[in-house]
Tab-separated table of C-alpha atoms in Angstrom:
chain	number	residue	atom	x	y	z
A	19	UNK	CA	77.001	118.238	83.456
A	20	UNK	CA	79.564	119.528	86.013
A	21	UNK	CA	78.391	118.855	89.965
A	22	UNK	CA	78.666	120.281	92.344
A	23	UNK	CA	77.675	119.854	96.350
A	24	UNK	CA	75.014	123.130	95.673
A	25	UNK	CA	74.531	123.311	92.452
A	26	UNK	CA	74.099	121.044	89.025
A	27	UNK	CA	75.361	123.027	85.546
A	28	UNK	CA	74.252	122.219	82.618
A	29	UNK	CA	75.687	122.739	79.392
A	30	UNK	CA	73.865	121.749	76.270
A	31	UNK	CA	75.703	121.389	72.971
A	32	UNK	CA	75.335	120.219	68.916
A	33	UNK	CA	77.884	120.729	66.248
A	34	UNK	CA	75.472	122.761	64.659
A	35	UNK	CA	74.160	125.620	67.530
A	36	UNK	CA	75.892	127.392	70.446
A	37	UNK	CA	76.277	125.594	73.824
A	38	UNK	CA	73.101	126.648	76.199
A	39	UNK	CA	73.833	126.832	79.770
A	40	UNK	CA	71.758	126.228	82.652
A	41	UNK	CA	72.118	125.943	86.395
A	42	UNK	CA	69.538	123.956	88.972
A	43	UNK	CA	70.064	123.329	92.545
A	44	UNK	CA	71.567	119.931	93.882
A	45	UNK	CA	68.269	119.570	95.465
A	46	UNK	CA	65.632	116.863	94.986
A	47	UNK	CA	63.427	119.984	93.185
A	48	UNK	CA	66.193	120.490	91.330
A	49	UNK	CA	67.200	117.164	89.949
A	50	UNK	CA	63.482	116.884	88.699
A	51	UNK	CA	63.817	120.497	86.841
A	52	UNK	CA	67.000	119.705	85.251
A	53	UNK	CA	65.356	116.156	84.342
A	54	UNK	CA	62.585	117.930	82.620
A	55	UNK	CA	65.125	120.285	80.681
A	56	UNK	CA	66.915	117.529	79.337
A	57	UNK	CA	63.647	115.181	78.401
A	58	UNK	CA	62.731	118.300	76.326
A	59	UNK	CA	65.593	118.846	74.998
A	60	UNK	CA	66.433	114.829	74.536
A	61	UNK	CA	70.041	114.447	74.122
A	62	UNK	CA	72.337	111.587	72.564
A	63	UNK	CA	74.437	111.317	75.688
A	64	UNK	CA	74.719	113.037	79.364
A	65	UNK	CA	78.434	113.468	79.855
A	66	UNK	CA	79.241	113.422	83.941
A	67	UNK	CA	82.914	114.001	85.654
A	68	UNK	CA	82.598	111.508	89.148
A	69	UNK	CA	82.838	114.225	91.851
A	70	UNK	CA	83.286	112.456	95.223
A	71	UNK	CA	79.369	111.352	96.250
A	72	UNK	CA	77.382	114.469	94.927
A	73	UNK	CA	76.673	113.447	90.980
A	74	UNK	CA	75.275	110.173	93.028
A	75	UNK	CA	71.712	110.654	93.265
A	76	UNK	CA	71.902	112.347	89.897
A	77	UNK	CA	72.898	109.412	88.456
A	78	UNK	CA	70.950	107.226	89.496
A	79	UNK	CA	68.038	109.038	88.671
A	80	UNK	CA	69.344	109.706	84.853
A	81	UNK	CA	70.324	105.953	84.782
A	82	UNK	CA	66.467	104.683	85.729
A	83	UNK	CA	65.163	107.634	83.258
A	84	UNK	CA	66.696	106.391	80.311
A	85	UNK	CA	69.563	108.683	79.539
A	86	UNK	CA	72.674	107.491	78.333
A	87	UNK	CA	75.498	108.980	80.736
A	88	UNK	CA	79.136	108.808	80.461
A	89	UNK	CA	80.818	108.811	83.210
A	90	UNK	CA	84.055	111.006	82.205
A	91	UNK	CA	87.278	109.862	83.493
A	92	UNK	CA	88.695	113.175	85.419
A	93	UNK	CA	92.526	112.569	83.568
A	94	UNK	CA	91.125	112.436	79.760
A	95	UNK	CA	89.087	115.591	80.885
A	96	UNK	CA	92.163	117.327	82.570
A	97	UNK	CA	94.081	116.643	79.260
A	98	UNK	CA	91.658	117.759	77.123
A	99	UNK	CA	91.429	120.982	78.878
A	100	UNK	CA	95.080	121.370	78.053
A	101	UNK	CA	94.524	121.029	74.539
A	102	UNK	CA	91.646	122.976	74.283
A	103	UNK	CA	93.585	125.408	75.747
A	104	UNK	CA	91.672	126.852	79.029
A	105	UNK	CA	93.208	128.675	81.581
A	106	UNK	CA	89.963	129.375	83.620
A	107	UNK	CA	87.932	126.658	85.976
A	108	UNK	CA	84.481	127.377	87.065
A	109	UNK	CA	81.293	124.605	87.323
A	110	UNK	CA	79.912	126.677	84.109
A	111	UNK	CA	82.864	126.501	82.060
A	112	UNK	CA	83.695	122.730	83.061
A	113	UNK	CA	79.797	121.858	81.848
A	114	UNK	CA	80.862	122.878	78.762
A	115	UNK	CA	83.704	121.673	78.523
A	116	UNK	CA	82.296	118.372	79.502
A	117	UNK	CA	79.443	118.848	76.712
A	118	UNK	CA	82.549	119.717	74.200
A	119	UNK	CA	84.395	116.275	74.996
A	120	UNK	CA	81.091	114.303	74.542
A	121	UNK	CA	80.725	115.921	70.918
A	122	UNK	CA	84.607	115.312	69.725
A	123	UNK	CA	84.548	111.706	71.751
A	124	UNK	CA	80.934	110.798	70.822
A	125	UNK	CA	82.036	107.786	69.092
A	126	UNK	CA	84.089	106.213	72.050
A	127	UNK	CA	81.916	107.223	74.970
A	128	UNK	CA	81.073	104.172	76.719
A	129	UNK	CA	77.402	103.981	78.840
A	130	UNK	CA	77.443	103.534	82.685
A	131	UNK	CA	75.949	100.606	84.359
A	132	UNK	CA	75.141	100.741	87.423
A	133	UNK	CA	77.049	97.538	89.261
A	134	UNK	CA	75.487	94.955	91.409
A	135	UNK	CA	74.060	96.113	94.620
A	136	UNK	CA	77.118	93.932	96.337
A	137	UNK	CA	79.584	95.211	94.654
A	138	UNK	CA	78.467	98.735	95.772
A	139	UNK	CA	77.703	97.781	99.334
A	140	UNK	CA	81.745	96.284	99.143
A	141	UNK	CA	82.351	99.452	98.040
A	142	UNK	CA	81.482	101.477	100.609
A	143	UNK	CA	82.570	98.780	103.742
A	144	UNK	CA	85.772	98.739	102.351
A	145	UNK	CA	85.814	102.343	102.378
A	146	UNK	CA	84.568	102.379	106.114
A	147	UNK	CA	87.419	99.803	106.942
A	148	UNK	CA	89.996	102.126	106.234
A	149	UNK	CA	88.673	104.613	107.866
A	150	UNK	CA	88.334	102.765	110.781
A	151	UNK	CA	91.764	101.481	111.044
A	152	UNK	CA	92.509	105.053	110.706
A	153	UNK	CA	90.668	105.723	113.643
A	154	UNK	CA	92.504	102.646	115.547
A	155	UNK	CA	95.768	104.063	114.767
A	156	UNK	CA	95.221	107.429	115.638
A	157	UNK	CA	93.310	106.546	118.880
A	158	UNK	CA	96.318	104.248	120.225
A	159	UNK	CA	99.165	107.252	119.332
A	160	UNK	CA	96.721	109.088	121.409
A	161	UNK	CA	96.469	106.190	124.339
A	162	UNK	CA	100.487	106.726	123.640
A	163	UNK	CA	100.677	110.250	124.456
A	164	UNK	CA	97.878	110.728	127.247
A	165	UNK	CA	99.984	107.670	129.803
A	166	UNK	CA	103.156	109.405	128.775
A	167	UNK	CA	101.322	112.643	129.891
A	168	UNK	CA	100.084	110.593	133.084
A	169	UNK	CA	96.549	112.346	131.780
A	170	UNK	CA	94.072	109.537	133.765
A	171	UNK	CA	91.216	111.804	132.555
A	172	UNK	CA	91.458	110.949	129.245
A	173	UNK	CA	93.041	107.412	129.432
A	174	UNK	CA	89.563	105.224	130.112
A	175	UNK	CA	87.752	107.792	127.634
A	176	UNK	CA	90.105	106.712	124.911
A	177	UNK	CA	90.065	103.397	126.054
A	178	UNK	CA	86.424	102.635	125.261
A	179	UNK	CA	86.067	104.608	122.007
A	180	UNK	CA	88.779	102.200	121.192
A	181	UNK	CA	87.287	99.219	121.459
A	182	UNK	CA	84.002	100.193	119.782
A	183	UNK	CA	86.382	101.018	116.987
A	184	UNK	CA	87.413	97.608	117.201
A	185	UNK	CA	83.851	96.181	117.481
A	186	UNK	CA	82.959	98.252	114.527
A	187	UNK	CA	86.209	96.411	112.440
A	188	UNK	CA	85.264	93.425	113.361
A	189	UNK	CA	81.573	93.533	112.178
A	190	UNK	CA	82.822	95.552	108.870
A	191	UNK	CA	85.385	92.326	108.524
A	192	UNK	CA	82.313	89.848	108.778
A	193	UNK	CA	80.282	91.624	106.272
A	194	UNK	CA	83.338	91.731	103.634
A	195	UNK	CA	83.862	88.417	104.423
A	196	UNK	CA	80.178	87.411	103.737
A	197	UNK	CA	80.172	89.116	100.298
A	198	UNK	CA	83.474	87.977	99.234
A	199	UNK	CA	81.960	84.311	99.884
A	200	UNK	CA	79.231	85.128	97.308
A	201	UNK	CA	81.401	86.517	94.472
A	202	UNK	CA	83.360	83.354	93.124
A	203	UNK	CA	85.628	85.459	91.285
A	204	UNK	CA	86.832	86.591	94.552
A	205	UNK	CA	87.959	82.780	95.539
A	206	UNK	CA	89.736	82.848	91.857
A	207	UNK	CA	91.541	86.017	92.926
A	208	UNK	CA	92.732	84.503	96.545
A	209	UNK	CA	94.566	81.906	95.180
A	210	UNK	CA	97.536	83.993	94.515
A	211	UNK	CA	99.980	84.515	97.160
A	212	UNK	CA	99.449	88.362	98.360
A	213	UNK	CA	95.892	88.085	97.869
A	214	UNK	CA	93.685	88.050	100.915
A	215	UNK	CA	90.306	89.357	101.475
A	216	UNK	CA	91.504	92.955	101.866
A	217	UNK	CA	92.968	92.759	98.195
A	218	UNK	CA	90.622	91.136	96.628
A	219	UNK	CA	87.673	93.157	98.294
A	220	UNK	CA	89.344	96.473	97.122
A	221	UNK	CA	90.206	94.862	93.623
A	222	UNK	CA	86.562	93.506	93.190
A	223	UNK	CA	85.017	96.833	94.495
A	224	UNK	CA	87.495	99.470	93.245
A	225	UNK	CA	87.878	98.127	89.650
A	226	UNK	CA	84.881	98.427	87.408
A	227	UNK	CA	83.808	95.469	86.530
A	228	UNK	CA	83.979	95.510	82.954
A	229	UNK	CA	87.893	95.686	83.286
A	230	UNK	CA	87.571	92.274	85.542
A	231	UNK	CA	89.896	89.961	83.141
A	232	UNK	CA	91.507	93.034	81.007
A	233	UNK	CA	95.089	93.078	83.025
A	234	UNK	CA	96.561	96.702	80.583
A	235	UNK	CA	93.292	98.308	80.723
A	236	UNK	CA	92.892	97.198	84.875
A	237	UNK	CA	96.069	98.525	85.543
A	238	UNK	CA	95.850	101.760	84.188
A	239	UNK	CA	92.604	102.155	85.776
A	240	UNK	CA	94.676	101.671	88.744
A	241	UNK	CA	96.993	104.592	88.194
A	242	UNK	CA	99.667	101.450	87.579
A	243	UNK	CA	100.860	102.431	84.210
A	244	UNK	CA	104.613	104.242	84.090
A	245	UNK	CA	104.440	107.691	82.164
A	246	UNK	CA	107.477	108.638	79.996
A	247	UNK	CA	108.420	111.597	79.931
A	248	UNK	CA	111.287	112.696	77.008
A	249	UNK	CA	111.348	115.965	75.479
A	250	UNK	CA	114.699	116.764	72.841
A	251	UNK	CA	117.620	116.155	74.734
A	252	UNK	CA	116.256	115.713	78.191
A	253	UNK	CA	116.934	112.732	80.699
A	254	UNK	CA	114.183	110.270	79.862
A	255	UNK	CA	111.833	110.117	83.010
A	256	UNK	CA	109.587	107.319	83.881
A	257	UNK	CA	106.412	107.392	86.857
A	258	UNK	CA	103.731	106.096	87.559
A	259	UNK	CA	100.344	108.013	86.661
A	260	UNK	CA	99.055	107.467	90.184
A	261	UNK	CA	95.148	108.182	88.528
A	262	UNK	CA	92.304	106.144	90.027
A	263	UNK	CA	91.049	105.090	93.730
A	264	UNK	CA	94.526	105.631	95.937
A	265	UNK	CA	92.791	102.853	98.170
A	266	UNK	CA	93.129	100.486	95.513
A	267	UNK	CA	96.738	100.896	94.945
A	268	UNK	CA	97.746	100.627	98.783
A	269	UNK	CA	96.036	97.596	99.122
A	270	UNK	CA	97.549	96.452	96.077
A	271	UNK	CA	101.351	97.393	97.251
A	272	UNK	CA	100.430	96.030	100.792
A	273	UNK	CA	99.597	92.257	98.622
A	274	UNK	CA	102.869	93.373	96.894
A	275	UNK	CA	104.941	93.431	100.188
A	276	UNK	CA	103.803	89.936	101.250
A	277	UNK	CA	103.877	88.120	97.676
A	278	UNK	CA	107.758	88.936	97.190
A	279	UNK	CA	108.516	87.527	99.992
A	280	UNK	CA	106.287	83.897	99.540
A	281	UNK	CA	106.423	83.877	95.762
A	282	UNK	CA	109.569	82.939	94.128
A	283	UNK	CA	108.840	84.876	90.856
A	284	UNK	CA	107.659	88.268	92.787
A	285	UNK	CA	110.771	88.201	94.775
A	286	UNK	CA	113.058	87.777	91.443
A	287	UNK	CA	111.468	90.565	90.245
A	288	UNK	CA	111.633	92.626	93.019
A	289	UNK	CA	115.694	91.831	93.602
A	290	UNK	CA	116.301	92.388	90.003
A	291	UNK	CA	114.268	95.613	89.828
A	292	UNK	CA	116.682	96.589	92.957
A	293	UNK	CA	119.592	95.723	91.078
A	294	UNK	CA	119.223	98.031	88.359
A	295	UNK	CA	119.189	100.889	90.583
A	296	UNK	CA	115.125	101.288	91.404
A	297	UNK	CA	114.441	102.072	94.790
A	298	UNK	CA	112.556	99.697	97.316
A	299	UNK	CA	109.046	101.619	96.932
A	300	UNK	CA	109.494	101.667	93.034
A	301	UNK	CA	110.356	98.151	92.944
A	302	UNK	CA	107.301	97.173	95.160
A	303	UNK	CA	105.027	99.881	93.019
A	304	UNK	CA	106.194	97.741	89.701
A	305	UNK	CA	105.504	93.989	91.837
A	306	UNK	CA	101.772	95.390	93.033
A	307	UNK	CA	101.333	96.018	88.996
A	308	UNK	CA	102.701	93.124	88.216
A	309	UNK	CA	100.239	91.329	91.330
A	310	UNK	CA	96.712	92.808	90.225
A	311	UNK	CA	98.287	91.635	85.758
A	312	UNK	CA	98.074	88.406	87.492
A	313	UNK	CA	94.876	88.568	88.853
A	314	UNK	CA	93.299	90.005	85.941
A	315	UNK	CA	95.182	86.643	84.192
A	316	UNK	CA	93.265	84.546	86.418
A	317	UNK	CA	89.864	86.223	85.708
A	318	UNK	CA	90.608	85.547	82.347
A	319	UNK	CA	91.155	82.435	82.726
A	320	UNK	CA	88.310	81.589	84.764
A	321	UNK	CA	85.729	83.491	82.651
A	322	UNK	CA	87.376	81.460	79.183
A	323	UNK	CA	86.646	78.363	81.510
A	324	UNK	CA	82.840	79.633	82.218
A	325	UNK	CA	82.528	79.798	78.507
A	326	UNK	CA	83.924	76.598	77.355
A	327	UNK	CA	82.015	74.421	80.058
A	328	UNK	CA	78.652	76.279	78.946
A	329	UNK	CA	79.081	75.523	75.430
């Protein structure tokens, strides 16, 4: 299924019979038609690429009709294009491709759950925080520029939308806060030097939370993980994938920046990374991977703990 802001494509396919294509509007009529297309035609799994907040409703409604979706990471899809060799990229051509890498994956797909209603309301207030302190900083460069341009027009304008930005932050910050308090994993979490609320809240609603306790899997969710890059005699290169939420990682390097300099083991490893040549920013990238192993290590922990005082 490949989704699209107007339109949903469909793209039907067995080992055993050509792919059948078919394309409904990403209306409410048209979620209903394509629901009835795909109760008649009752398949094993409904393979879905994320695509920003569009598949949304779709999913929701395939989730409470019984279908099992995958929700297909957009790298592994990327790749497999590669090796399936297509050039082209249109919404029909992805559907099928999508319906291709459910039949030669079939066996590894892994079901979507929808999470928690917290977790999703998290979600989408820390979301709105950045954007609002993206708003604050843009709005005082702008306070910045009108009293250098002596423009007292536009100074008391800017001036209030400012603080009802502010108000805004400080209502979002209360309502993080008051979710955070209800998720004890997110106590667990701030116990680590570089780990306020902001971390934690982006950890906790960024990272799925069946990778809550799994630090390799976590991290490469996190677009954490170096790639290598060697190919015959070439200079061996080494980056990081920078795949997943981009939120999650700056809040992660921000954690970074203050745990090397409270945690004695951070900072070693952020002076020894610097001593072998990395630069500052790849240093910090490799101590905010090394920050969210830990917290995955404490999850662990904690969850083993659950277990043993239940039994």
């Amino acid at each position: 299924m490949d989704v699209s802001k107007p339109h949903l494509d469909l793209a039907l396919a067995s080992p055993s019979a050509k792919p059948t294509r078919l394309r409904f509007p990403n209306s409410q009529e048209g979620r209903q038609a394509l629901l009835a297309a795909l109760a008649h035609h009752a398949p094993a799994w409904v393979a879905l690429e994320p695509s920003s907040v569009y598949h949304l409703p779709l999913l929701h409604l395939l989730v409470e009709r019984g279908f099992q979706v995958a929700l297909v990471n957009p790298y592994h899809l990327a790749a497999f294009r590669r090796a399936m060799g297509e050039r082209n990229k249109t919404d029909r051509q992805d559907a099928s491709l999508l319906a291709r890498y459910a039949l030669v994956y079939r066996e590894e797909l892994r079901a979507y759950t929808p999470p928690p209603q917290a977790l999703q309301e998290l979600k989408a207030l820390v979301g709105y925080q950045e954007d609002l302190a993206r708003r604050e900083r843009a709005i005082l460069n702008q306070l910045e520029a009108a009293a250098w341009a002596e423009s007292e027009g536009v100074l008391p304008l800017l001036g209030r939308e400012l603080a009802l930005v502010r108000e805004l932050l400080e209502e979002v910050d209360q309502r993080i806060q008051a979710l955070l308090e209800a998720l004890p994993e997110s106590r667990v979490l701030m116990t680590l030097p570089g780990v306020g609320p902001q971390v934690a809240a982006a950890v906790l609603a960024f990272l799925p939370s069946h990778l809550w306790g799994r630090a390799k899997a976590a991290a490469s969710y996190a677009g954490l993980i170096p790639e290598r890059e060697v190919s015959g005699k070439s200079v061996e290169r080494s980056r990081l994938s920078k795949k997943g939420p981009p939120l999650l990682r700056k809040r992660l390097y921000m954690g970074a920046l203050v745990a090397v300099r409270h945690d004695p083991e951070m900072r070693a490893l952020y002076h020894r990374l610097l001593s072998r040549g990395k630069r500052k920013k790849q240093a910090l990238l490799a101590a905010a991977h090394k920050l969210l192993r830990r917290m995955m290590g404490r999850l662990r922990a904690y969850y083993a703990g659950q277990v043993d005082r239940v039994a």
